[in-house]
Amino acid sequence: MKLRKVSAAAATALVLTLTATACGGDGDSDGGSGSGGDKKITVGIKFDQPGIGQKTPQGYSGFDVDVATYVAKKLGYTEDQIEWKEAKSADRETMLQRGDVDFIAASYSITPERQEKVDFAGPYLLAHQDVLVRADDASIKSPSDLNSKKLCSVTGSTSAQNVKDKLAPKADLQQYPTYSACLTGLQNKAIDALTTDDSILAGYASQEQFKGKFKLGGFKMTNENYGIGVKKGSDLKGKINKALEDMVSDKSWDAAVKKNFGPANYQNEPAPAIGDIKS
């Protein structure tokens, strides 16, 4: 009888232990709280923008990658707890709305239309729209010279449509899936100019294999306020804004600019204040 009592007690203790462990396991697997442990945070970036966000055999690099990594660490995640996902221009709002990512840092300009669908922290960089042309092309000296030229940008981007609507209404607008595809078209003379933000264009022009082949037009056609996109109503917005302020104050922002844009001699604007969106 004693042996049976001990066995029953042991069995009861084992059940209680397993139950407690199961409850604790559920709590540990709850992602998105920023408390570290075995949790992950999923971040959308560009995979094909040198100097901004690029996937390479060595990993991920670029200014947006450095900003996102800094922000994630401030939220309580180590670098190896970040899961990177490609955020193509046309997919960004959908990715946030579906919860595919926690936030997006992908040369994501803050616009009123996008603010209706998602929330933005920032801005964290003020860029300007420009054009990239072949180094030997002297025919494009001003935005109006883009009339009747084949002008490329990516599907979902605001850049090419801005030019066509406001500066060169007769431009032949070509929309490709990625900036890399536009660059190939420019190199092969299938298009005459690639337009997007000067920061992105500087990244391409500074690549070793393209040095001397392309040039920036030097046109500051628009203000592009880069923000970090989050799902509408997410409490991450305030936390990310605080992290961005810290990044500027401790000079990590300056270091990231120098690291990623310095080789192209990119003349960046000073770090913008949170909420200061230039029209």
GROMACS .gro file of C-alpha atoms in nm:
model
  279
    1MET     CA    1   0.000   0.000   0.000
    2LYS     CA    2   0.279   0.241   0.080
    3LEU     CA    3   0.439   0.175  -0.255
    4ARG     CA    4   0.111   0.253  -0.431
    5LYS     CA    5   0.070   0.579  -0.238
    6VAL     CA    6   0.422   0.693  -0.326
    7SER     CA    7   0.369   0.602  -0.692
    8ALA     CA    8   0.041   0.791  -0.705
    9ALA     CA    9   0.200   1.097  -0.545
   10ALA     CA   10   0.489   1.081  -0.788
   11ALA     CA   11   0.252   1.053  -1.080
   12THR     CA   12   0.056   1.352  -0.956
   13ALA     CA   13   0.375   1.557  -0.918
   14LEU     CA   14   0.483   1.461  -1.269
   15VAL     CA   15   0.151   1.574  -1.418
   16LEU     CA   16   0.175   1.907  -1.237
   17THR     CA   17   0.532   1.958  -1.355
   18LEU     CA   18   0.442   1.884  -1.716
   19THR     CA   19   0.142   2.117  -1.697
   20ALA     CA   20   0.352   2.402  -1.559
   21THR     CA   21   0.618   2.346  -1.824
   22ALA     CA   22   0.359   2.352  -2.101
   23CYS     CA   23   0.215   2.680  -1.972
   24GLY     CA   24   0.560   2.835  -1.951
   25GLY     CA   25   0.642   2.716  -2.304
   26ASP     CA   26   0.339   2.894  -2.445
   27GLY     CA   27   0.452   3.221  -2.293
   28ASP     CA   28   0.806   3.187  -2.427
   29SER     CA   29   0.689   3.136  -2.783
   30ASP     CA   30   0.484   3.454  -2.790
   31GLY     CA   31   0.667   3.678  -3.039
   32GLY     CA   32   0.656   4.051  -3.087
   33SER     CA   33   0.681   4.162  -2.723
   34GLY     CA   34   1.045   4.265  -2.746
   35SER     CA   35   1.153   4.086  -2.429
   36GLY     CA   36   1.426   3.875  -2.592
   37GLY     CA   37   1.476   3.508  -2.507
   38ASP     CA   38   1.399   3.280  -2.801
   39LYS     CA   39   1.169   3.535  -2.966
   40LYS     CA   40   1.205   3.673  -3.315
   41ILE     CA   41   1.118   4.003  -3.474
   42THR     CA   42   1.041   4.012  -3.845
   43VAL     CA   43   1.161   4.314  -4.041
   44GLY     CA   44   1.094   4.406  -4.403
   45ILE     CA   45   1.382   4.555  -4.603
   46LYS     CA   46   1.486   4.585  -4.966
   47PHE     CA   47   1.707   4.304  -5.093
   48ASP     CA   48   1.832   4.478  -5.409
   49GLN     CA   49   1.928   4.834  -5.314
   50PRO     CA   50   2.303   4.875  -5.257
   51GLY     CA   51   2.373   5.123  -4.978
   52ILE     CA   52   2.011   5.100  -4.857
   53GLY     CA   53   1.912   4.735  -4.824
   54GLN     CA   54   2.087   4.450  -4.999
   55LYS     CA   55   2.103   4.075  -4.955
   56THR     CA   56   2.450   3.935  -5.023
   57PRO     CA   57   2.619   3.598  -4.969
   58GLN     CA   58   2.767   3.751  -4.651
   59GLY     CA   59   2.432   3.864  -4.514
   60TYR     CA   60   2.242   4.194  -4.525
   61SER     CA   61   2.387   4.543  -4.560
   62GLY     CA   62   2.281   4.904  -4.611
   63PHE     CA   63   2.163   5.211  -4.424
   64ASP     CA   64   1.809   5.078  -4.370
   65VAL     CA   65   1.954   4.752  -4.241
   66ASP     CA   66   2.169   4.941  -3.989
   67VAL     CA   67   1.872   5.154  -3.879
   68ALA     CA   68   1.644   4.849  -3.845
   69THR     CA   69   1.910   4.657  -3.651
   70TYR     CA   70   1.958   4.948  -3.410
   71VAL     CA   71   1.581   4.981  -3.361
   72ALA     CA   72   1.537   4.607  -3.305
   73LYS     CA   73   1.809   4.608  -3.038
   74LYS     CA   74   1.634   4.897  -2.862
   75LEU     CA   75   1.315   4.690  -2.869
   76GLY     CA   76   1.497   4.410  -2.691
   77TYR     CA   77   1.613   4.184  -2.973
   78THR     CA   78   1.964   4.072  -3.053
   79GLU     CA   79   2.087   4.074  -3.412
   80ASP     CA   80   2.044   3.699  -3.452
   81GLN     CA   81   1.679   3.730  -3.344
   82ILE     CA   82   1.595   3.943  -3.648
   83GLU     CA   83   1.425   3.766  -3.936
   84TRP     CA   84   1.467   3.966  -4.257
   85LYS     CA   85   1.200   3.959  -4.527
   86GLU     CA   86   1.208   4.120  -4.869
   87ALA     CA   87   0.966   4.413  -4.891
   88LYS     CA   88   0.911   4.507  -5.253
   89SER     CA   89   0.762   4.851  -5.311
   90ALA     CA   90   0.424   4.725  -5.429
   91ASP     CA   91   0.389   4.480  -5.137
   92ARG     CA   92   0.476   4.692  -4.833
   93GLU     CA   93   0.130   4.799  -4.716
   94THR     CA   94  -0.010   4.450  -4.766
   95MET     CA   95   0.276   4.292  -4.569
   96LEU     CA   96   0.206   4.520  -4.274
   97GLN     CA   97  -0.170   4.479  -4.289
   98ARG     CA   98  -0.141   4.098  -4.298
   99GLY     CA   99   0.110   4.093  -4.015
  100ASP     CA  100   0.382   3.934  -4.229
  101VAL     CA  101   0.635   4.170  -4.067
  102ASP     CA  102   0.656   4.371  -3.745
  103PHE     CA  103   0.796   4.678  -3.918
  104ILE     CA  104   0.938   4.784  -4.253
  105ALA     CA  105   1.248   4.993  -4.318
  106ALA     CA  106   1.278   4.987  -4.696
  107SER     CA  107   1.335   5.335  -4.845
  108TYR     CA  108   0.968   5.381  -4.751
  109SER     CA  109   0.863   5.740  -4.823
  110ILE     CA  110   0.588   5.878  -4.599
  111THR     CA  111   0.292   5.994  -4.810
  112PRO     CA  112  -0.069   6.084  -4.720
  113GLU     CA  113  -0.198   5.795  -4.930
  114ARG     CA  114   0.019   5.542  -4.747
  115GLN     CA  115  -0.067   5.693  -4.409
  116GLU     CA  116  -0.429   5.597  -4.470
  117LYS     CA  117  -0.324   5.231  -4.474
  118VAL     CA  118  -0.030   5.208  -4.231
  119ASP     CA  119   0.140   5.412  -3.959
  120PHE     CA  120   0.491   5.555  -3.982
  121ALA     CA  121   0.762   5.619  -3.726
  122GLY     CA  122   1.018   5.881  -3.821
  123PRO     CA  123   1.119   6.019  -4.059
  124TYR     CA  124   1.479   5.903  -4.021
  125LEU     CA  125   1.623   6.024  -4.355
  126LEU     CA  126   1.540   6.303  -4.598
  127ALA     CA  127   1.629   6.205  -4.953
  128HIS     CA  128   1.548   6.373  -5.284
  129GLN     CA  129   1.428   6.232  -5.611
  130ASP     CA  130   1.691   6.235  -5.885
  131VAL     CA  131   1.777   6.049  -6.204
  132LEU     CA  132   2.058   5.814  -6.299
  133VAL     CA  133   2.172   5.824  -6.661
  134ARG     CA  134   2.457   5.676  -6.860
  135ALA     CA  135   2.783   5.860  -6.808
  136ASP     CA  136   2.816   5.938  -7.180
  137ASP     CA  137   2.461   6.076  -7.216
  138ALA     CA  138   2.469   6.455  -7.231
  139SER     CA  139   2.110   6.494  -7.348
  140ILE     CA  140   1.948   6.502  -7.002
  141LYS     CA  141   2.048   6.823  -6.824
  142SER     CA  142   1.718   6.909  -6.655
  143PRO     CA  143   1.393   6.729  -6.565
  144SER     CA  144   1.220   6.867  -6.876
  145ASP     CA  145   1.474   6.681  -7.091
  146LEU     CA  146   1.304   6.360  -6.981
  147ASN     CA  147   1.015   6.434  -7.218
  148SER     CA  148   1.000   6.160  -7.484
  149LYS     CA  149   1.271   5.966  -7.296
  150LYS     CA  150   1.215   5.616  -7.164
  151LEU     CA  151   1.197   5.666  -6.788
  152CYS     CA  152   1.213   5.368  -6.553
  153SER     CA  153   1.112   5.311  -6.194
  154VAL     CA  154   0.961   5.020  -6.002
  155THR     CA  155   0.599   4.918  -5.975
  156GLY     CA  156   0.447   5.073  -5.663
  157SER     CA  157   0.702   5.354  -5.635
  158THR     CA  158   0.595   5.718  -5.651
  159SER     CA  159   0.906   5.841  -5.830
  160ALA     CA  160   0.837   5.795  -6.201
  161GLN     CA  161   0.475   5.909  -6.171
  162ASN     CA  162   0.592   6.227  -5.996
  163VAL     CA  163   0.808   6.313  -6.296
  164LYS     CA  164   0.535   6.237  -6.547
  165ASP     CA  165   0.268   6.427  -6.355
  166LYS     CA  166   0.469   6.738  -6.266
  167LEU     CA  167   0.790   6.772  -6.467
  168ALA     CA  168   0.794   6.576  -6.792
  169PRO     CA  169   0.440   6.483  -6.901
  170LYS     CA  170   0.563   6.331  -7.227
  171ALA     CA  171   0.808   6.093  -7.062
  172ASP     CA  172   0.766   5.731  -7.168
  173LEU     CA  173   0.708   5.568  -6.831
  174GLN     CA  174   0.846   5.216  -6.790
  175GLN     CA  175   0.770   5.022  -6.472
  176TYR     CA  176   0.993   4.728  -6.382
  177PRO     CA  177   0.962   4.495  -6.081
  178THR     CA  178   1.295   4.600  -5.921
  179TYR     CA  179   1.554   4.876  -5.944
  180SER     CA  180   1.808   4.615  -6.048
  181ALA     CA  181   1.595   4.541  -6.354
  182CYS     CA  182   1.581   4.914  -6.432
  183LEU     CA  183   1.959   4.934  -6.400
  184THR     CA  184   2.006   4.650  -6.646
  185GLY     CA  185   1.774   4.828  -6.889
  186LEU     CA  186   1.971   5.149  -6.849
  187GLN     CA  187   2.299   4.969  -6.911
  188ASN     CA  188   2.157   4.797  -7.221
  189LYS     CA  189   2.004   5.123  -7.351
  190ALA     CA  190   1.652   4.980  -7.329
  191ILE     CA  191   1.572   5.283  -7.113
  192ASP     CA  192   1.724   5.632  -7.095
  193ALA     CA  193   1.699   5.716  -6.726
  194LEU     CA  194   1.626   5.554  -6.392
  195THR     CA  195   1.452   5.771  -6.138
  196THR     CA  196   1.419   5.723  -5.766
  197ASP     CA  197   1.574   5.869  -5.453
  198ASP     CA  198   1.927   6.007  -5.476
  199SER     CA  199   2.035   5.788  -5.185
  200ILE     CA  200   1.938   5.473  -5.375
  201LEU     CA  201   2.092   5.593  -5.701
  202ALA     CA  202   2.416   5.683  -5.523
  203GLY     CA  203   2.431   5.328  -5.388
  204TYR     CA  204   2.408   5.183  -5.737
  205ALA     CA  205   2.653   5.429  -5.892
  206SER     CA  206   2.914   5.356  -5.625
  207GLN     CA  207   2.923   4.980  -5.687
  208GLU     CA  208   3.263   4.865  -5.811
  209GLN     CA  209   3.129   4.713  -6.135
  210PHE     CA  210   2.939   5.031  -6.224
  211LYS     CA  211   3.194   5.299  -6.139
  212GLY     CA  212   3.228   5.542  -6.429
  213LYS     CA  213   2.930   5.399  -6.617
  214PHE     CA  214   2.651   5.609  -6.469
  215LYS     CA  215   2.602   5.956  -6.325
  216LEU     CA  216   2.348   6.136  -6.110
  217GLY     CA  217   2.154   6.418  -6.274
  218GLY     CA  218   2.175   6.632  -5.961
  219PHE     CA  219   1.805   6.725  -5.970
  220LYS     CA  220   1.636   6.764  -5.631
  221MET     CA  221   1.290   6.706  -5.770
  222THR     CA  222   1.106   6.604  -5.453
  223ASN     CA  223   1.151   6.553  -5.082
  224GLU     CA  224   1.139   6.187  -4.979
  225ASN     CA  225   1.084   6.141  -4.606
  226TYR     CA  226   1.190   5.787  -4.517
  227GLY     CA  227   0.980   5.638  -4.238
  228ILE     CA  228   0.951   5.302  -4.068
  229GLY     CA  229   0.617   5.146  -4.149
  230VAL     CA  230   0.411   4.962  -3.887
  231LYS     CA  231   0.061   4.819  -3.882
  232LYS     CA  232  -0.212   5.077  -3.831
  233GLY     CA  233  -0.259   5.139  -3.458
  234SER     CA  234   0.055   4.949  -3.354
  235ASP     CA  235   0.216   5.058  -3.027
  236LEU     CA  236   0.554   4.999  -3.191
  237LYS     CA  237   0.537   5.344  -3.350
  238GLY     CA  238   0.619   5.530  -3.027
  239LYS     CA  239   0.890   5.283  -2.929
  240ILE     CA  240   1.055   5.307  -3.270
  241ASN     CA  241   1.045   5.688  -3.260
  242LYS     CA  242   1.231   5.679  -2.928
  243ALA     CA  243   1.489   5.441  -3.075
  244LEU     CA  244   1.543   5.670  -3.375
  245GLU     CA  245   1.598   5.967  -3.144
  246ASP     CA  246   1.855   5.764  -2.951
  247MET     CA  247   2.030   5.667  -3.274
  248VAL     CA  248   2.076   6.032  -3.367
  249SER     CA  249   2.180   6.146  -3.018
  250ASP     CA  250   2.448   5.878  -2.972
  251LYS     CA  251   2.590   5.943  -3.323
  252SER     CA  252   2.508   5.595  -3.452
  253TRP     CA  253   2.302   5.761  -3.726
  254ASP     CA  254   2.602   5.962  -3.848
  255ALA     CA  255   2.818   5.650  -3.846
  256ALA     CA  256   2.561   5.460  -4.056
  257VAL     CA  257   2.543   5.742  -4.311
  258LYS     CA  258   2.921   5.754  -4.347
  259LYS     CA  259   2.950   5.377  -4.371
  260ASN     CA  260   2.684   5.331  -4.640
  261PHE     CA  261   2.689   5.653  -4.844
  262GLY     CA  262   3.043   5.780  -4.792
  263PRO     CA  263   3.198   5.590  -5.085
  264ALA     CA  264   2.958   5.763  -5.330
  265ASN     CA  265   3.027   6.109  -5.184
  266TYR     CA  266   2.655   6.141  -5.116
  267GLN     CA  267   2.562   6.481  -4.976
  268ASN     CA  268   2.302   6.383  -4.720
  269GLU     CA  269   2.066   6.612  -4.534
  270PRO     CA  270   2.097   6.633  -4.153
  271ALA     CA  271   1.896   6.380  -3.954
  272PRO     CA  272   1.532   6.497  -3.953
  273ALA     CA  273   1.339   6.549  -3.631
  274ILE     CA  274   1.067   6.295  -3.556
  275GLY     CA  275   0.746   6.407  -3.720
  276ASP     CA  276   0.916   6.672  -3.936
  277ILE     CA  277   0.789   6.572  -4.279
  278LYS     CA  278   0.909   6.800  -4.560
  279SER     CA  279   0.654   6.852  -4.837
   0.00000   0.00000   0.00000
